[in-house]
PDB file of C-alpha atoms in Angstrom:
ATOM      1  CA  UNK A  17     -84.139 -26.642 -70.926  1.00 71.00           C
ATOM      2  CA  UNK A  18     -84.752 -27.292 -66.822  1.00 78.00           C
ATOM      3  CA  UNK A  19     -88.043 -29.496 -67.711  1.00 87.00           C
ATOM      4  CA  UNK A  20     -85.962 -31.647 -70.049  1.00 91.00           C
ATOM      5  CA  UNK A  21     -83.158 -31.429 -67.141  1.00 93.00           C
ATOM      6  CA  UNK A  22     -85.741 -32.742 -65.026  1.00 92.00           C
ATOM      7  CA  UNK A  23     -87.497 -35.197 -67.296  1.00 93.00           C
ATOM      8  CA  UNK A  24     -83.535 -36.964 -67.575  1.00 94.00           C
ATOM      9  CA  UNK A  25     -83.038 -36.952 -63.950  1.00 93.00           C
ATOM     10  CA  UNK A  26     -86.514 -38.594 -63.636  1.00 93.00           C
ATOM     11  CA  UNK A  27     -85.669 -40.978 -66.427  1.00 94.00           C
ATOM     12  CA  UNK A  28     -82.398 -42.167 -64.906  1.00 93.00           C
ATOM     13  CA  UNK A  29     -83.248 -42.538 -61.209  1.00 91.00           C
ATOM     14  CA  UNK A  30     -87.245 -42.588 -61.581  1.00 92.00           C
ATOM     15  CA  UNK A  31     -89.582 -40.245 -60.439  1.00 91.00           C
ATOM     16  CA  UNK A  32     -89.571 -41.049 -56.284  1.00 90.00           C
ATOM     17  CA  UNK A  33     -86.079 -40.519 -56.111  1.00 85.00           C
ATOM     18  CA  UNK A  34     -85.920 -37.506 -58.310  1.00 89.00           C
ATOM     19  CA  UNK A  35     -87.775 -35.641 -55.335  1.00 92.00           C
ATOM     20  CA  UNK A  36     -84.737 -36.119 -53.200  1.00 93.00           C
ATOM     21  CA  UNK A  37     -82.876 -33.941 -55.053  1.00 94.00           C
ATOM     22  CA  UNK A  38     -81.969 -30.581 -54.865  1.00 93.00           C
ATOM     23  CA  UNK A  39     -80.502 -28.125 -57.000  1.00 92.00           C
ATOM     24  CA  UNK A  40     -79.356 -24.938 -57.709  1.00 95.00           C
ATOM     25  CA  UNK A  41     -80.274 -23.722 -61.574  1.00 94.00           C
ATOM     26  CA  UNK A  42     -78.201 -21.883 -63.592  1.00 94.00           C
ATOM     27  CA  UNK A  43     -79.905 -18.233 -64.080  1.00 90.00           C
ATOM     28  CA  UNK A  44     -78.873 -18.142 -67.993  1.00 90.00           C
ATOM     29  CA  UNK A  45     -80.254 -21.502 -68.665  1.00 93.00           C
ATOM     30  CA  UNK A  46     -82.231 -22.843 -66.488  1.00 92.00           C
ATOM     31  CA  UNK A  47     -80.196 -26.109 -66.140  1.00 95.00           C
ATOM     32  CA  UNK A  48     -78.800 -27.397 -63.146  1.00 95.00           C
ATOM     33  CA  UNK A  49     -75.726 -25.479 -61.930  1.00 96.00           C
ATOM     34  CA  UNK A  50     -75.165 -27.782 -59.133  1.00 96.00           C
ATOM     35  CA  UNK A  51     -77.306 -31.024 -58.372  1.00 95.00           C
ATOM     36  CA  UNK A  52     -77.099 -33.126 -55.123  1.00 92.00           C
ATOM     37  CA  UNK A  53     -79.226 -35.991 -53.733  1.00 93.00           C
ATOM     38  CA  UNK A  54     -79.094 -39.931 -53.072  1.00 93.00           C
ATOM     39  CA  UNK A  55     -75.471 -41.223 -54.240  1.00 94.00           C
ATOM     40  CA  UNK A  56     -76.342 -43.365 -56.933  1.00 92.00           C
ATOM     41  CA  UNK A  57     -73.710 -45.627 -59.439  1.00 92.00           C
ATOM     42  CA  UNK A  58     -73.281 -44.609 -62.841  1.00 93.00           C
ATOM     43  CA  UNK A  59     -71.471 -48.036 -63.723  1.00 91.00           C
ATOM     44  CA  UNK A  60     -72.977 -50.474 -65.310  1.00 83.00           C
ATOM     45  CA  UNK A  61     -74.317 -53.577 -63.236  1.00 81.00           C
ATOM     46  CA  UNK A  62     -71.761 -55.855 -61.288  1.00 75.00           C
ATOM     47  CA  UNK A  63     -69.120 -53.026 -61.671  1.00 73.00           C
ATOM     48  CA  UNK A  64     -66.243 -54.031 -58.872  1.00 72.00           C
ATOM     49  CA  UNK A  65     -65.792 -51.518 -56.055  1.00 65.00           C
ATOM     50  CA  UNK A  66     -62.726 -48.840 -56.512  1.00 73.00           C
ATOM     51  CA  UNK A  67     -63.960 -49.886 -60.457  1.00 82.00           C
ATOM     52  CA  UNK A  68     -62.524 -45.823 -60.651  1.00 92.00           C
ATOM     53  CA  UNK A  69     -59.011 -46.546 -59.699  1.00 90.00           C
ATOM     54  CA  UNK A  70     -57.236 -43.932 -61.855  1.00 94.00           C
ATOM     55  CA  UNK A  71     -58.230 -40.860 -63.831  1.00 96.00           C
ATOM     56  CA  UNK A  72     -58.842 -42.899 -66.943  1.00 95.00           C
ATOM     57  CA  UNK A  73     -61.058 -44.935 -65.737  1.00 94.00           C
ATOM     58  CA  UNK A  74     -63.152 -41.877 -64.040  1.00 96.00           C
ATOM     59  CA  UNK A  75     -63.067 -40.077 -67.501  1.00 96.00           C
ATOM     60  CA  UNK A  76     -64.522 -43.080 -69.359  1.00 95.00           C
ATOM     61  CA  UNK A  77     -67.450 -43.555 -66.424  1.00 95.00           C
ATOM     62  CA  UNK A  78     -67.800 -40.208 -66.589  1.00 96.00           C
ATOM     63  CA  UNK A  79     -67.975 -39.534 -70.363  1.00 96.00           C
ATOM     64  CA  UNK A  80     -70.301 -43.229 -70.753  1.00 94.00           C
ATOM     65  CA  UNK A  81     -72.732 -41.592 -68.095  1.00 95.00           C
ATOM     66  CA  UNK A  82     -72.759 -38.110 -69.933  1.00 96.00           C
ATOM     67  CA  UNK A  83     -72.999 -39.417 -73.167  1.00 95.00           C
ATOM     68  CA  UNK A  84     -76.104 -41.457 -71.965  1.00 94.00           C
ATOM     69  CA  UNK A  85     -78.422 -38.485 -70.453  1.00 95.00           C
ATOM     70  CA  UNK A  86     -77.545 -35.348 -72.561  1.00 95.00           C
ATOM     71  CA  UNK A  87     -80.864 -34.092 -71.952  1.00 95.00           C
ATOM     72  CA  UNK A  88     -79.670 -33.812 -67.788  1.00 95.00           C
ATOM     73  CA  UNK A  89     -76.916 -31.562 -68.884  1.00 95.00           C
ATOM     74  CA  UNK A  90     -77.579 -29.831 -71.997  1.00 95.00           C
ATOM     75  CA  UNK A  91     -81.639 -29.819 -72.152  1.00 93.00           C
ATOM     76  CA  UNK A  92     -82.435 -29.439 -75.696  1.00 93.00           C
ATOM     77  CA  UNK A  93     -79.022 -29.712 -77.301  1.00 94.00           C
ATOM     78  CA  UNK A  94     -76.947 -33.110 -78.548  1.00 94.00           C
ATOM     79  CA  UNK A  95     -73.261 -31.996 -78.115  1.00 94.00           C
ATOM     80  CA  UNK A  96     -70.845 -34.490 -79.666  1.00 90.00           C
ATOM     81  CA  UNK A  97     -67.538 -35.902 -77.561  1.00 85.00           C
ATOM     82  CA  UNK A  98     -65.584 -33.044 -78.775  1.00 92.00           C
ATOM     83  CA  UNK A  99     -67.541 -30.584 -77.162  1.00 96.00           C
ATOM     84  CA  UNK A 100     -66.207 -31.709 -73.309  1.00 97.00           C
ATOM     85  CA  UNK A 101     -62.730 -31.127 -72.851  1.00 97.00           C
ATOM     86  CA  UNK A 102     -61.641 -33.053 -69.831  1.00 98.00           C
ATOM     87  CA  UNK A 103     -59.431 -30.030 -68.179  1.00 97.00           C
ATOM     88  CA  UNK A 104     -59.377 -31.186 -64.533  1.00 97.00           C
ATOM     89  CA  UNK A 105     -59.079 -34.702 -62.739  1.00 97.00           C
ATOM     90  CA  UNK A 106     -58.528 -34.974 -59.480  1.00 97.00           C
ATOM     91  CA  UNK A 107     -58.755 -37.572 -56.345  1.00 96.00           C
ATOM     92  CA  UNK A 108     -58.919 -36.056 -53.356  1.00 96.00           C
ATOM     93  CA  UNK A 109     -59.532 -39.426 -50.476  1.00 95.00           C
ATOM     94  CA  UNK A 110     -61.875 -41.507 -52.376  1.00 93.00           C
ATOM     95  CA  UNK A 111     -63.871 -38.948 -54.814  1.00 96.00           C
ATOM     96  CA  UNK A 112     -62.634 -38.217 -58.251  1.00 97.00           C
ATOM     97  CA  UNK A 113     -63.155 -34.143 -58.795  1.00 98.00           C
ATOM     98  CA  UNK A 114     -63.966 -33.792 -62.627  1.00 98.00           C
ATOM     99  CA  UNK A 115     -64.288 -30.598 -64.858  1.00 98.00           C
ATOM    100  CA  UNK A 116     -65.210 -30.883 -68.193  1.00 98.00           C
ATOM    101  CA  UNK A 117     -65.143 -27.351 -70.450  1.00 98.00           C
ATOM    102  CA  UNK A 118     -67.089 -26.965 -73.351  1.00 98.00           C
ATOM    103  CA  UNK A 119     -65.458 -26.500 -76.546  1.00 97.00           C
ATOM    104  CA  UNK A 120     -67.153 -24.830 -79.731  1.00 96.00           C
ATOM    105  CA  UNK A 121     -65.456 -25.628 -83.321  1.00 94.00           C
ATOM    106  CA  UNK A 122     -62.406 -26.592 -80.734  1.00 94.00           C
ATOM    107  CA  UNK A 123     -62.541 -23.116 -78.936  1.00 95.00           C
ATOM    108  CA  UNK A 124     -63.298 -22.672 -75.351  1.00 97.00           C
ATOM    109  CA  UNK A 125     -66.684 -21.569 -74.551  1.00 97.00           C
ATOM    110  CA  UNK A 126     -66.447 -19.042 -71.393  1.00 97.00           C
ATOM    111  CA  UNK A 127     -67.777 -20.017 -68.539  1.00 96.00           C
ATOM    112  CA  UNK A 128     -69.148 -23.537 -70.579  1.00 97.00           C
ATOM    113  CA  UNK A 129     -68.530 -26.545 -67.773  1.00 97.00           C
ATOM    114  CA  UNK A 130     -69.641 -29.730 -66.716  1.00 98.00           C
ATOM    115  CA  UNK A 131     -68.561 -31.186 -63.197  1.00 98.00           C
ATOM    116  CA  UNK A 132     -68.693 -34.190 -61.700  1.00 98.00           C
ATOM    117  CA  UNK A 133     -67.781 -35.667 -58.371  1.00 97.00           C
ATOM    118  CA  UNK A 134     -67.540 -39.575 -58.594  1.00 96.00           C
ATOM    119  CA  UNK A 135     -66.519 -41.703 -55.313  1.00 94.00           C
ATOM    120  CA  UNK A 136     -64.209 -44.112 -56.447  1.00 92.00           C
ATOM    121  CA  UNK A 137     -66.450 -46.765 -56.418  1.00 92.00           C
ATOM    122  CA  UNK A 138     -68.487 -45.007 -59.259  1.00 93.00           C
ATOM    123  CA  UNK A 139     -71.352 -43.372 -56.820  1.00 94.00           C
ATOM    124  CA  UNK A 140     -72.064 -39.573 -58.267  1.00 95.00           C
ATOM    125  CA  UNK A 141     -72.272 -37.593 -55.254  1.00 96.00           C
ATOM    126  CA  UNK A 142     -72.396 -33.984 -56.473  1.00 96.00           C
ATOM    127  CA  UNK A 143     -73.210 -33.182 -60.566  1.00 96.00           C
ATOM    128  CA  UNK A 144     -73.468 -29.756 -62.132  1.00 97.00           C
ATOM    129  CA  UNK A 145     -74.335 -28.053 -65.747  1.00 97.00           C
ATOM    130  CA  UNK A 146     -73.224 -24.578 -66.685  1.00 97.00           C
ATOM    131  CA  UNK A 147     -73.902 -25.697 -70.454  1.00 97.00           C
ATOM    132  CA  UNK A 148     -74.034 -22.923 -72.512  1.00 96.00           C
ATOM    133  CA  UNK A 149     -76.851 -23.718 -75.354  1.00 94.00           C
ATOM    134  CA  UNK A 150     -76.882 -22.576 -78.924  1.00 93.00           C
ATOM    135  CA  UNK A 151     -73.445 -21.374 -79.901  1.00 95.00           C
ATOM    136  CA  UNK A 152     -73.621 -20.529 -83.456  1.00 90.00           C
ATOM    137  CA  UNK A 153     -70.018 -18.104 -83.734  1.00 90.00           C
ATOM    138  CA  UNK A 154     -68.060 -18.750 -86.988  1.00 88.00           C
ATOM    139  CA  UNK A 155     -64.689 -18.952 -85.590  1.00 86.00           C
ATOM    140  CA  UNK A 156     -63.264 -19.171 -88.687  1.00 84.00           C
ATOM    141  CA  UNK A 157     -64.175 -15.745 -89.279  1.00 78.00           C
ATOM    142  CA  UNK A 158     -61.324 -13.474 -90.582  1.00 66.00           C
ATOM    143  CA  UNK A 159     -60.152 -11.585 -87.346  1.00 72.00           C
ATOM    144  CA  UNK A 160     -57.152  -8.899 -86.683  1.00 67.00           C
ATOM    145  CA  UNK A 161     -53.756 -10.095 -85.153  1.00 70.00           C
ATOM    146  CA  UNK A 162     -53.997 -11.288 -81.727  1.00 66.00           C
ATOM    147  CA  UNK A 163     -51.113  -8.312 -80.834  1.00 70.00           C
ATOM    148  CA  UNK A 164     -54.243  -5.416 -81.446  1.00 67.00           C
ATOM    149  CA  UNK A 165     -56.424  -7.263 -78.963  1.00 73.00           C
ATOM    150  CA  UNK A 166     -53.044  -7.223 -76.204  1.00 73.00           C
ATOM    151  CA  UNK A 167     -52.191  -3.513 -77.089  1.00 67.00           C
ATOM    152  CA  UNK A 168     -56.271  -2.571 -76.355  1.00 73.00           C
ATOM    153  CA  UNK A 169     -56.159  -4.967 -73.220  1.00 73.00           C
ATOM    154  CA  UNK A 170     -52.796  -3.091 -71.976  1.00 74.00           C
ATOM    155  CA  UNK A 171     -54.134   0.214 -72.707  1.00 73.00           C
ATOM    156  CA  UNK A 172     -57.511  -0.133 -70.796  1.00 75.00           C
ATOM    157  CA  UNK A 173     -55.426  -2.162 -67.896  1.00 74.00           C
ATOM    158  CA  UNK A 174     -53.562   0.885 -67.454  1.00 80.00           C
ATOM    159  CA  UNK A 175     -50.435  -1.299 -68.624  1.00 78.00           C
ATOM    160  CA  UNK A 176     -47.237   0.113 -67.535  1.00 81.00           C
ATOM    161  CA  UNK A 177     -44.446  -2.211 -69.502  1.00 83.00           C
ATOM    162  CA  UNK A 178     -41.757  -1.617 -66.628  1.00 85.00           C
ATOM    163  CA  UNK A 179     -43.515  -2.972 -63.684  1.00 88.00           C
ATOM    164  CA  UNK A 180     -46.690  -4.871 -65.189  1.00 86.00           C
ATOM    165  CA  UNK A 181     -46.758  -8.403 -66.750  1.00 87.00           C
ATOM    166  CA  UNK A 182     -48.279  -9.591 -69.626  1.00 83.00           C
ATOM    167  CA  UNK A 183     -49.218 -12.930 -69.202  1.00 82.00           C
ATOM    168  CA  UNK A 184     -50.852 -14.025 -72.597  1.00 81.00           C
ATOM    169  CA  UNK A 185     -54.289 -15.125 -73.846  1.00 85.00           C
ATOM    170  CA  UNK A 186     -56.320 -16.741 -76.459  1.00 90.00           C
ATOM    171  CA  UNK A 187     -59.249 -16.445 -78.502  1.00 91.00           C
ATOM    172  CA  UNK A 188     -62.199 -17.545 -76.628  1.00 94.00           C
ATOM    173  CA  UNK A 189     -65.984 -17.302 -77.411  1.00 96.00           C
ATOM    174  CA  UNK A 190     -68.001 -15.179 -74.958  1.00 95.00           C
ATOM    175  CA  UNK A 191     -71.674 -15.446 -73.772  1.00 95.00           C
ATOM    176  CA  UNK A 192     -73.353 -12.173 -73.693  1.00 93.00           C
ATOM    177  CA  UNK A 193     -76.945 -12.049 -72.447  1.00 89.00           C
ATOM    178  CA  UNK A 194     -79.711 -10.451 -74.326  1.00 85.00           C
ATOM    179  CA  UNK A 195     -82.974  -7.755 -73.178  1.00 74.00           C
ATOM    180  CA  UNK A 196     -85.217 -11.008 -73.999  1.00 72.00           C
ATOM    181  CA  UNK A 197     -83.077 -13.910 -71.562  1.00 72.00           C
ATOM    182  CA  UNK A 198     -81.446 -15.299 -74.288  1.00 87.00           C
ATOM    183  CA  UNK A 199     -78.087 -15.261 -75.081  1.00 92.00           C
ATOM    184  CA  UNK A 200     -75.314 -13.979 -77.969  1.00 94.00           C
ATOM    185  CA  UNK A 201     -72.604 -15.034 -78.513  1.00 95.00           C
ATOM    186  CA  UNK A 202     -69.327 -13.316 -79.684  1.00 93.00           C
ATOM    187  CA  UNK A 203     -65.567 -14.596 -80.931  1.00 93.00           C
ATOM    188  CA  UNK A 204     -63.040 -12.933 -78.517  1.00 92.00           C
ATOM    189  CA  UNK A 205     -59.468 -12.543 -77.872  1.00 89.00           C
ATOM    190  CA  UNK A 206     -59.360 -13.245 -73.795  1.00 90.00           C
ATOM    191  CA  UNK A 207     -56.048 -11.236 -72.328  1.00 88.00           C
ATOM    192  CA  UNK A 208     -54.200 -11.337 -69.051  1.00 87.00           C
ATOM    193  CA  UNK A 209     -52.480  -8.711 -67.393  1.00 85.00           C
ATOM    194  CA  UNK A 210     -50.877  -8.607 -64.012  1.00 90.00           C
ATOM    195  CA  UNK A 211     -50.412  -4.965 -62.613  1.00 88.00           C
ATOM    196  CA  UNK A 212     -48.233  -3.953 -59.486  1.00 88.00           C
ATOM    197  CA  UNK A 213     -50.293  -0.616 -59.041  1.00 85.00           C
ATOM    198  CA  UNK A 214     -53.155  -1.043 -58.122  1.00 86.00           C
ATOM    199  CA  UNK A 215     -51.883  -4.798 -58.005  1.00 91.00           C
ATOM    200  CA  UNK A 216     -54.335  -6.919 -59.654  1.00 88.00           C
ATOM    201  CA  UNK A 217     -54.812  -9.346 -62.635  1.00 90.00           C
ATOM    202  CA  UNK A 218     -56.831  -8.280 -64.763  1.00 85.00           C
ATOM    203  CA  UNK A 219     -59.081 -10.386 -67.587  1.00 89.00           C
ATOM    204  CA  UNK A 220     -59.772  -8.347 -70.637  1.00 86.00           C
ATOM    205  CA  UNK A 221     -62.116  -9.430 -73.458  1.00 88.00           C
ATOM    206  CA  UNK A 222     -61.662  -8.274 -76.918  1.00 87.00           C
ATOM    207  CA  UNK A 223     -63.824  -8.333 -79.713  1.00 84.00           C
TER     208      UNK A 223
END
C-alpha cells in the first residue's frame, strides 16, 4: 500500500517534486498518516483565487481531488463516495480544515479518516491517510440489543447510576491487529460513560 501511495504522489506532482515531501506513515498500513511538502492546487486550470469560498465548495475540491488519486490514500483499494463521510469543515484564516471518516456498509470505521487542509485558494498544504484497508464485517449480522452492550460497558466502567452518566453509543466496526501485521476486523457496539470517581470518560467496545 505505501509504494502505490508513493507511485500516486509521483503521478500527480511528478517524480522531482515528490522528493520534497515528507511524511509520516501510518504503522497499520503503511500509508501516509500525515503528508507535507510544496503547496500545490488541486483545482483544475484557471481556477479563480478564494475559488474555496465556503465549505461546499472545499468539499467538492476536496472530494474531485480524492476521487482522482485513490491510490495516494487508499493504496490498493477503490472506495466508492459513500465510503468518506464529510464530518468536519472548518476555516480557520484562509485554510479550510477537512475530516473525512470512513464509512463501511454506512457504519463508521474506527479510527478510518482522511484529512485535508486546503488554503482557500485551493493549494493543499497538509494531507493525511489513516485508511483502513480490507473491511469485510457483515453488519447486517444478527446482533443482541444495544442495552446488553451498555449494561457490560457500565459494569466494567465501574458504573455507579447515582453519580455517573451514561452518555450513549453506537455500533461501530473496530480494527484489531493480527500476529502477522494484518488486520481483523470486528462489528461493535462503541459506549460512553462519564464517571465522577475516579472522574473520567470512559470508551468501551463491545462485541
Amino acid at each position: 500500500r505505501g509504494r502505490a501511495s508513493d507511485d500516486a504522489l509521483a503521478a500527480w506532482v511528478g517524480a522531482d517534486a515528490a522528493r520534497q515531501f515528507q511524511s509520516t506513515r501510518n504503522a497499520w498500513t503503511g500509508l501516509p498518516h500525515r503528508l507535507y511538502g510544496p503547496a500545490i492546487s488541486i483545482l483544475p486550470p484557471g481556477a479563480r483565487a478564494g475559488a474555496l469560498r465556503d465549505a461546499a465548495a472545499a468539499e467538492r475540491a476536496a472530494r474531485a481531488w480524492l476521487g482522482a488519486h485513490e491510490a495516494l490514500w487508499a493504496g490498493e483499494e477503490r472506495p466508492g463516495p459513500g465510503d468518506l463521510a464529510l464530518v468536519k469543515s472548518q476555516r480557520v484564516n484562509a485554510t479550510w480544515f477537512l475530516v473525512f471518516q470512513q464509512r463501511h456498509e454506512g457504519i463508521d470505521v474506527e479510527g478510518g479518516r482522511v484529512d485535508l487542509r486546503l488554503r482557500d485558494d485551493g493549494r493543499l498544504v497538509l494531507f493525511g491517510s489513516d485508511w483502513l484497508p480490507g473491511v469485510t464485517v457483515d453488519t447486517r449480522a444478527a446482533r443482541f440489543p444495544r442495552g446488553v452492550s451498555d449494561a457490560r460497558a457500565r459494569l466494567a466502567d465501574g458504573f455507579d447510576a447515582a453519580r455517573d452518566r451514561a452518555l450513549g453509543g453506537e455500533r461501530v466496526v473496530l480494527a484489531l491487529p493480527k500476529g502477522d501485521g494484518d488486520l481483523d476486523y470486528r462489528l461493535v457496539d462503541r459506549v460512553r460513560v462519564q464517571t465522577m470517581d475516579p472522574p473520567a470518560l470512559w470508551r468501551s467496545y463491545v462485541d
